[in-house]
mmCIF file of C-alpha atoms and ligand atoms in Angstrom:
data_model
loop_
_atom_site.group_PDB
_atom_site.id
_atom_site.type_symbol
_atom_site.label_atom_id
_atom_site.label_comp_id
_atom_site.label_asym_id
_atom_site.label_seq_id
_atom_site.Cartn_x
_atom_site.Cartn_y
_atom_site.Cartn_z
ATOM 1 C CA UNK A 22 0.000 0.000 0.000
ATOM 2 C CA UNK A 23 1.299 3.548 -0.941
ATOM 3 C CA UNK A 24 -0.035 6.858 0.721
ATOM 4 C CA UNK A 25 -0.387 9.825 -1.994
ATOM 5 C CA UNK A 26 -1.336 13.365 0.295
ATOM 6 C CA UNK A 27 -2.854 15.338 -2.004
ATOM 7 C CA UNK A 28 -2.375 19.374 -1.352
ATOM 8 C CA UNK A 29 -4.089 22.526 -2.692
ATOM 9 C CA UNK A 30 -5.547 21.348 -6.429
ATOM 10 C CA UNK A 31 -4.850 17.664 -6.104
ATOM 11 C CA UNK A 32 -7.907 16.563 -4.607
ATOM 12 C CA UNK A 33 -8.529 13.477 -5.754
ATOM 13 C CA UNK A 34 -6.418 10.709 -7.784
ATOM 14 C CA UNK A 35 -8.045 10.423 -11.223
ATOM 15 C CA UNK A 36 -5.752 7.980 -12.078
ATOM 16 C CA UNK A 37 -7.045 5.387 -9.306
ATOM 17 C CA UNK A 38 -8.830 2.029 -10.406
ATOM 18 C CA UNK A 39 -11.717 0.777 -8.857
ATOM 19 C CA UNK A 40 -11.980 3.463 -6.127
ATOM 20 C CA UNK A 41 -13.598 2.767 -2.920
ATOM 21 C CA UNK A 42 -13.930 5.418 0.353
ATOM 22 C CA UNK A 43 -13.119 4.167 3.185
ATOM 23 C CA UNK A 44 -13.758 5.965 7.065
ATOM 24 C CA UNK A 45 -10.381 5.412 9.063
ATOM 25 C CA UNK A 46 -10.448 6.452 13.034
ATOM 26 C CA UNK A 47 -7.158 7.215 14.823
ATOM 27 C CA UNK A 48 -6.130 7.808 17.926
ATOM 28 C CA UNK A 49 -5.588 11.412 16.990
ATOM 29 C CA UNK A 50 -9.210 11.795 15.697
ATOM 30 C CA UNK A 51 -9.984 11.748 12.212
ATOM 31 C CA UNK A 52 -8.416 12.516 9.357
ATOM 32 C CA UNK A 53 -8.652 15.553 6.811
ATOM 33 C CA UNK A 54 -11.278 13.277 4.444
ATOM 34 C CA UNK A 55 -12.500 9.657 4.517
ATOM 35 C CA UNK A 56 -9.666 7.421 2.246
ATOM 36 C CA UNK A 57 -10.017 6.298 -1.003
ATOM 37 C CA UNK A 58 -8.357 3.530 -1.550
ATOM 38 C CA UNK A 59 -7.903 1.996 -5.058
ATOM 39 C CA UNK A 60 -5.371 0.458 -7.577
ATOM 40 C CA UNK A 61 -2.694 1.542 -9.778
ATOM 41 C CA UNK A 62 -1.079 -0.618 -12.351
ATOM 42 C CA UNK A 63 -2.343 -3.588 -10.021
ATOM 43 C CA UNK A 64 -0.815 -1.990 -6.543
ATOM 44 C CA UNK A 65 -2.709 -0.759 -3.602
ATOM 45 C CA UNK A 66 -2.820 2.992 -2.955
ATOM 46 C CA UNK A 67 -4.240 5.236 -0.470
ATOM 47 C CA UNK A 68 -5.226 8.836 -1.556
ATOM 48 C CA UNK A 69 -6.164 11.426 1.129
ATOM 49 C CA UNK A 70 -7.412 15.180 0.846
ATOM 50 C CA UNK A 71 -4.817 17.090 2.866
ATOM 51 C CA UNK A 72 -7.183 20.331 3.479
ATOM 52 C CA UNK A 73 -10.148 17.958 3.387
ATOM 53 C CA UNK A 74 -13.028 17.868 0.426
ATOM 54 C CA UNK A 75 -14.409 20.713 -0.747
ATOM 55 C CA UNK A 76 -11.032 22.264 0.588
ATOM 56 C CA UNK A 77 -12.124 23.782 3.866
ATOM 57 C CA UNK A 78 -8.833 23.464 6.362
ATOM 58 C CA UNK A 79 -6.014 25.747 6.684
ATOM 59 C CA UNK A 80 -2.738 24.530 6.645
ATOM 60 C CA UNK A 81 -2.630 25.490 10.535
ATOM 61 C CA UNK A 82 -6.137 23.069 11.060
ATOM 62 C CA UNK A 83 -4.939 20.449 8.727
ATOM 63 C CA UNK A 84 -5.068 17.309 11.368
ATOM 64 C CA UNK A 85 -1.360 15.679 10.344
ATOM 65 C CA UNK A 86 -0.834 13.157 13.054
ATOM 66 C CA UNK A 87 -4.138 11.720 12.131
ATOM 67 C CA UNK A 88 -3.658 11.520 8.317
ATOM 68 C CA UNK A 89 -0.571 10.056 8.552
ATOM 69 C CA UNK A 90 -1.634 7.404 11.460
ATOM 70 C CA UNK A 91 -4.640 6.513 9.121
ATOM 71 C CA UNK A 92 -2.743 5.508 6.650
ATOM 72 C CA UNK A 93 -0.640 3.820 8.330
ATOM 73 C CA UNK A 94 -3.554 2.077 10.050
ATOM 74 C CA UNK A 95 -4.307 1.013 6.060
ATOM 75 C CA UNK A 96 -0.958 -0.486 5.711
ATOM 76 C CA UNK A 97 0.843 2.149 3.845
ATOM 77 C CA UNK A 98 4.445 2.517 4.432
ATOM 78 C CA UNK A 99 5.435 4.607 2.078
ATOM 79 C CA UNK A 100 4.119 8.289 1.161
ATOM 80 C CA UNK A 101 3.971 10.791 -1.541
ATOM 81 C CA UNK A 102 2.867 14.128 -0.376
ATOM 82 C CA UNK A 103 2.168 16.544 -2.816
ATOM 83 C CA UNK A 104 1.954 20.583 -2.363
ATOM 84 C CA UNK A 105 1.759 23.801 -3.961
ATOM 85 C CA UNK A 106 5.202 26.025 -3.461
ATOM 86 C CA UNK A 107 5.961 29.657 -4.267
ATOM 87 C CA UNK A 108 9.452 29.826 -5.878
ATOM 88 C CA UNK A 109 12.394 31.417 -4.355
ATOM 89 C CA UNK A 110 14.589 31.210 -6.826
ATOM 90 C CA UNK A 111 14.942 32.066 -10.975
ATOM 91 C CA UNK A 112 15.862 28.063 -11.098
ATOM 92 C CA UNK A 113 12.466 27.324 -10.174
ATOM 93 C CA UNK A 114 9.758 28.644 -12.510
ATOM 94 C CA UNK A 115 6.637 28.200 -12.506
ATOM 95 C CA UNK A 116 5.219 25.065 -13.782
ATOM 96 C CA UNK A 117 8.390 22.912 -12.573
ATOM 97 C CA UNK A 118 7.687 20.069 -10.416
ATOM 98 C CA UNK A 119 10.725 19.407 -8.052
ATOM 99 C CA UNK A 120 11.266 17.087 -4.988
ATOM 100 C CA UNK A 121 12.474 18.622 -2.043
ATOM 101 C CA UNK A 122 15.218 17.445 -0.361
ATOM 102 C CA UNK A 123 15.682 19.780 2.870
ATOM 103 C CA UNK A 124 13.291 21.412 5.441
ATOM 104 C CA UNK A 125 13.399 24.544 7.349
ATOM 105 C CA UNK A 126 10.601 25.483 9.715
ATOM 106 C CA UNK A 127 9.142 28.610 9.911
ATOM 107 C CA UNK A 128 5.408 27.921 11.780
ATOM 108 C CA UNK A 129 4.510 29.343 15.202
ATOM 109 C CA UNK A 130 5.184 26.108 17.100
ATOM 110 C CA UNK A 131 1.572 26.123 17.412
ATOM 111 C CA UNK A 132 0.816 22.776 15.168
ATOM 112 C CA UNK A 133 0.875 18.978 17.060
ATOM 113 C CA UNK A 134 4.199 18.447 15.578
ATOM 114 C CA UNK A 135 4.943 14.580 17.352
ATOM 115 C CA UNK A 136 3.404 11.770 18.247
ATOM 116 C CA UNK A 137 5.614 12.082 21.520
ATOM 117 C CA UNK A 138 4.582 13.842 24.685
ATOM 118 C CA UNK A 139 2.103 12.705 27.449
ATOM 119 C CA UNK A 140 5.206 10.160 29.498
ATOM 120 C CA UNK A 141 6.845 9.186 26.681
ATOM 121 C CA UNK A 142 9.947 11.131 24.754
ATOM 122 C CA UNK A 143 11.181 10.108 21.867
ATOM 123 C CA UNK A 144 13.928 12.031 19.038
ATOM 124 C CA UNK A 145 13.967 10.648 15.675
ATOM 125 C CA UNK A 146 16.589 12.056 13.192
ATOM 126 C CA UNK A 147 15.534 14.590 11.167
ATOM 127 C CA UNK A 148 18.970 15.584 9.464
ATOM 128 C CA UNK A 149 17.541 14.211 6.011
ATOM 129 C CA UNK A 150 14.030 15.132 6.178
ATOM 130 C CA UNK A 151 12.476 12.977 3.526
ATOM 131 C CA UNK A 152 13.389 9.645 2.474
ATOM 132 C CA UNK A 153 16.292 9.200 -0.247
ATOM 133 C CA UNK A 154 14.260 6.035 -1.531
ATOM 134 C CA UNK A 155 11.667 7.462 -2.068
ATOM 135 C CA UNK A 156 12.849 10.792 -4.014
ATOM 136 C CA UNK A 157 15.181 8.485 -5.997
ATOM 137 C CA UNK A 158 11.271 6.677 -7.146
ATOM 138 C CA UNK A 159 10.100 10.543 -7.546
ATOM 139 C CA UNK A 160 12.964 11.471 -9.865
ATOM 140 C CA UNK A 161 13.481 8.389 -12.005
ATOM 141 C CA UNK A 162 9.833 8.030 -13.074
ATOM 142 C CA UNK A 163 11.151 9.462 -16.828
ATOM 143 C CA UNK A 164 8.552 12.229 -16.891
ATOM 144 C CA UNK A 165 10.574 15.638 -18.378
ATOM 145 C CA UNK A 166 11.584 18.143 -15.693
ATOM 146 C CA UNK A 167 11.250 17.378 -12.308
ATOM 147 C CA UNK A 168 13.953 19.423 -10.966
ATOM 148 C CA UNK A 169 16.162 17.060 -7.943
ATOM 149 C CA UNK A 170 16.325 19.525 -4.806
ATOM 150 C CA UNK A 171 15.434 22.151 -3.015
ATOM 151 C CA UNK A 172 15.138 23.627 0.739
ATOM 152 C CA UNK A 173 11.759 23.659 1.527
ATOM 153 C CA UNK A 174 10.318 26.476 3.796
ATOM 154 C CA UNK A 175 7.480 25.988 5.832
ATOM 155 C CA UNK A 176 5.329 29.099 7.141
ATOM 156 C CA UNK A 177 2.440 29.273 8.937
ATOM 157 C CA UNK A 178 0.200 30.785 6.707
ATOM 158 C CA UNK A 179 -3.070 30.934 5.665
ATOM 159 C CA UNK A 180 -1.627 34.251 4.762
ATOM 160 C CA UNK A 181 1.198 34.201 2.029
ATOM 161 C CA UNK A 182 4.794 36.306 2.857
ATOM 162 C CA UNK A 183 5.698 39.881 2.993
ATOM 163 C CA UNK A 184 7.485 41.274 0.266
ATOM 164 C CA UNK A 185 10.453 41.558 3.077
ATOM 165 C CA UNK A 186 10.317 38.413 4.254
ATOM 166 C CA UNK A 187 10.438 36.314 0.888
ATOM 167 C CA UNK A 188 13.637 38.267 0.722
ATOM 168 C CA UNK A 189 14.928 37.251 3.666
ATOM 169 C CA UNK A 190 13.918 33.462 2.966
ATOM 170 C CA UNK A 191 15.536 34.014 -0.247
ATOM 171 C CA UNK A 192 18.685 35.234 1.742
ATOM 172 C CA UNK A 193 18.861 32.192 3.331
ATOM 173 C CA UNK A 194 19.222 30.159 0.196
ATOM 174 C CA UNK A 195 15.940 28.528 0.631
ATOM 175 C CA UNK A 196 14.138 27.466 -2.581
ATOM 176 C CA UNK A 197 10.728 26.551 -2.498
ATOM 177 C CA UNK A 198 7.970 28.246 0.095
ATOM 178 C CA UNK A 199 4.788 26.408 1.241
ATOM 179 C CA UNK A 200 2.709 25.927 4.347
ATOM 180 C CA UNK A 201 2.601 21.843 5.268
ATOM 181 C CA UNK A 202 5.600 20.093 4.950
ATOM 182 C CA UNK A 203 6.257 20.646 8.378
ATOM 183 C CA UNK A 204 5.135 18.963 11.302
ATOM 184 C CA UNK A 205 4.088 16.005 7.841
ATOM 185 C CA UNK A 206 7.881 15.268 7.172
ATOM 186 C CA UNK A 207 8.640 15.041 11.043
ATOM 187 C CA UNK A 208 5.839 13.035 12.081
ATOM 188 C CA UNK A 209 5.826 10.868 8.840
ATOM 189 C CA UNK A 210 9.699 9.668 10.378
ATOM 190 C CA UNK A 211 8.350 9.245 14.114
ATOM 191 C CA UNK A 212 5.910 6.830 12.349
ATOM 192 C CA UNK A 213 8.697 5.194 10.541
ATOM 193 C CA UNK A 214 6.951 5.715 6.856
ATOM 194 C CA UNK A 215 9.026 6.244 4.031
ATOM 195 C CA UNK A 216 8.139 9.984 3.131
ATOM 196 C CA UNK A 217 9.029 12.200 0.022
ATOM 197 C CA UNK A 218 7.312 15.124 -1.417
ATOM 198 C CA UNK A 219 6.372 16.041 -4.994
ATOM 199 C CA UNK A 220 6.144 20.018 -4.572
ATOM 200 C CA UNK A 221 4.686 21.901 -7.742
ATOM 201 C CA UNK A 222 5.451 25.201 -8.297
ATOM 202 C CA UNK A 223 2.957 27.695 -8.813
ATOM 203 C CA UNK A 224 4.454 31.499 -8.285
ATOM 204 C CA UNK A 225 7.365 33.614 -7.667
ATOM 205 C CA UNK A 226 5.765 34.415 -3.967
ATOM 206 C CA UNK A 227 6.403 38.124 -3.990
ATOM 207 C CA UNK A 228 9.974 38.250 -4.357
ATOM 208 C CA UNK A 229 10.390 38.874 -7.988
ATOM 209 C CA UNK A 230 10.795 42.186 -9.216
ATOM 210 C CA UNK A 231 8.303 41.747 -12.861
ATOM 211 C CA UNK A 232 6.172 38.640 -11.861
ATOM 212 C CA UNK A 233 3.079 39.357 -10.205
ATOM 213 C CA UNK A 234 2.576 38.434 -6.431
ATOM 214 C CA UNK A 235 1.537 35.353 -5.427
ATOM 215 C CA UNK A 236 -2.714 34.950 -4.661
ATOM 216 C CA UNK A 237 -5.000 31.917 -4.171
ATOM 217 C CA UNK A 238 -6.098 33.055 -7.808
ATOM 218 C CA UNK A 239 -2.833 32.121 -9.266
ATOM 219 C CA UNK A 240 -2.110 29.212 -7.001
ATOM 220 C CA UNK A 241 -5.265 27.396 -8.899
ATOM 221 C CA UNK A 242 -4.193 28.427 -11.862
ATOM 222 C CA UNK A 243 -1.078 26.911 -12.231
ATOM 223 C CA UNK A 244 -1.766 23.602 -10.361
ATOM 224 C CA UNK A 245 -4.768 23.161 -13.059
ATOM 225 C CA UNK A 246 -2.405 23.723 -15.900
ATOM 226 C CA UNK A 247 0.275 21.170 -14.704
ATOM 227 C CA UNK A 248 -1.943 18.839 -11.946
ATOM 228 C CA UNK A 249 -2.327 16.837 -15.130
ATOM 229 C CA UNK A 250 2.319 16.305 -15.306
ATOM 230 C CA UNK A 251 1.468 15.591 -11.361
ATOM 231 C CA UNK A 252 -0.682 12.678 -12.197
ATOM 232 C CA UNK A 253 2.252 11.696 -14.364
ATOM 233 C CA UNK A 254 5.027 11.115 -12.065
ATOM 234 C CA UNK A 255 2.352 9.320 -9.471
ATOM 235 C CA UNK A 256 1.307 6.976 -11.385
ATOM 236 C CA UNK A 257 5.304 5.605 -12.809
ATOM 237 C CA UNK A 258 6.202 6.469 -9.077
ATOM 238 C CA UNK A 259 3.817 4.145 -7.678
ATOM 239 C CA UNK A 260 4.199 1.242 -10.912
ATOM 240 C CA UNK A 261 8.605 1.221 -10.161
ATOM 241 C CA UNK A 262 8.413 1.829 -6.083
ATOM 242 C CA UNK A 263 9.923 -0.639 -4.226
ATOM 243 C CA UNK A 264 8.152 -1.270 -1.183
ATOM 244 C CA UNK A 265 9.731 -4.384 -0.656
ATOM 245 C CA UNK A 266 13.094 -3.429 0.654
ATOM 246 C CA UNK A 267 13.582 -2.537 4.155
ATOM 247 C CA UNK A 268 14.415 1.110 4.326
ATOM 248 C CA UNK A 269 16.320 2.939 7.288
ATOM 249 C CA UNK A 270 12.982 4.898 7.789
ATOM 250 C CA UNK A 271 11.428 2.062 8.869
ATOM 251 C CA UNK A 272 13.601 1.820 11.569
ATOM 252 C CA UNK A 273 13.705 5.545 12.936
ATOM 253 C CA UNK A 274 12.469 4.402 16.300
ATOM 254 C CA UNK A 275 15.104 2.475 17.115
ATOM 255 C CA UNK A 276 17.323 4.137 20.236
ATOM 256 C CA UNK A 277 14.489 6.949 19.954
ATOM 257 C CA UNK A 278 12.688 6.743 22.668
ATOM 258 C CA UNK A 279 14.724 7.379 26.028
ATOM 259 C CA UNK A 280 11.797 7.663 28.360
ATOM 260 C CA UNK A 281 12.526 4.359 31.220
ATOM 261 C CA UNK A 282 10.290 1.737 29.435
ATOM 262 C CA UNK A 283 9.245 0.745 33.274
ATOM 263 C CA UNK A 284 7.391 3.961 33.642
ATOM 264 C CA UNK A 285 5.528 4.076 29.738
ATOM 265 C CA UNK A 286 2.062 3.227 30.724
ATOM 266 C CA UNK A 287 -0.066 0.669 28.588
ATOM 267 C CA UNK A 288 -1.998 3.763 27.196
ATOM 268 C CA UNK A 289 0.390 5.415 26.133
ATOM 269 C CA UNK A 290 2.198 2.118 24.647
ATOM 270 C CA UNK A 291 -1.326 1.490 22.653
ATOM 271 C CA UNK A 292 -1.764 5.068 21.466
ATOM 272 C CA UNK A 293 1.830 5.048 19.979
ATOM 273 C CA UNK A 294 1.537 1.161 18.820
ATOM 274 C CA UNK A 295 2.540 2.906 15.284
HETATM 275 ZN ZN1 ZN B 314 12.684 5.451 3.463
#
């Protein structure tokens, strides 16, 4: 089984076979939209709405630890997330698909960002944020232009940057600019699921000096011109995956978790059985 998040003009996977919904609970309450779960090229897949049908959550109300328990609860061990970026740099036009290979985070700390907490304390590595696997499967689907890298930076949002801070970001070196990468690539690791993202770029943000500022107008825009090259690199990246090897993701708990096993309560051990 393979996990596809859809984000902001992906909201459903037209390239599913025999579709069916299905209504997952979790621990963590429920998650963005009820599951469809279907077939490509004869393999299981999991698709799930990120901001929900009918696109009604922010990125700040999106419920991650729930999406990605859910599909784990389904069986999937490996995820595709895909998003809308602003560009923050010439390299990345609009209309280029790339897969993002660092994470800086720039939300208010306000989002559930682990599974952790409550008696138990866990660290997982996060010094490669999304799984090397897995962005290998992204980039060597053969579909023309999917750029390899970029530094991902995660804001709060709903609203997009200032003029002053895209310049800042851009100061930084960081590449790409969208709202819900982060806590998904952290807690994706604590649940030991490979995790990669497919990030689609639809704007300069506000940086650039003849393009016109990024809006919600323009966002849809450009993911309905290329959502279609999206579909693309899914489906050959969920045909040549290969979910059969063991990967070190699956494995991120091990020497994690340095709470004294003695005092981890049989709540807490069946709320984190992930
Ligand atoms: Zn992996």
């Amino acid at each position: 089984m393979i996990g596809v998040i859809g984000g902001s003009g992906l909201y459903d996977l037209a390239i599913l076979e025999n579709p069916e919904t299905v209504e997952v609970t979790t621990g963590y309450g429920p998650p963005s939209s009820p599951i469809t779960v279907g077939t490509v090229a004869g393999r299981s897949v999991a698709f799930l709405a990120r901001h929900g049908i009918g696109h009604r959550l922010t990125p700040g109300e999106v419920p991650y630890r729930a999406n990605l328990a859910a599909l784990r609860e389904l069986g999937a061990r490996h995820v595709v997330a895909v998003s809308a970026v602003g560009s923050l740099t010439p390299r990345l036009r609009p209309g280029t698909l790339v897969v993002p290979d660092q994470l800086v985070d720039r939300t208010k700390g306000i989002r559930a960002g682990s599974f952790f907490g409550s008696g138990v304390v866990g660290h997982v590595a996060m010094a490669d944020p999304f799984c090397a696997r897995m962005r290998t499967t992204l980039l060597s689907t053969g579909v023309a232009g999917v750029q390899d890298g970029a530094t991902y930076c995660c804001i709060e949002g709903p609203q997009f940057s200032t003029r002053a801070e895209s310049r800042l970001y851009q100061s930084w070196g960081l590449d790409i600019i969208g709202m819900t990468a982060v806590p998904e690539a952290a807690l994706a690791r604590e649940a030991q699921l490979c995790y990669a993202a497919l990030a689609l770029v639809t704007d300069y943000d506000c940086w650039h000096e003849s393009a016109e500022p990024v809006s919600a107008g323009l966002v849809a825009q450009t993911m309905r011109d290329n959502v279609r090259t999206a579909r693309e690199v899914l489906t050959a990246a969920v045909k040549s995956a290969d979910t059969e090897t063991r990967c070190s993701c699956h494995d991120a708990l091990a020497g994690a978790v340095i709470t004294d096993p003695a005092l981890i309560d049989d709540a807490a051990r069946v709320r984190l059985a992930l």
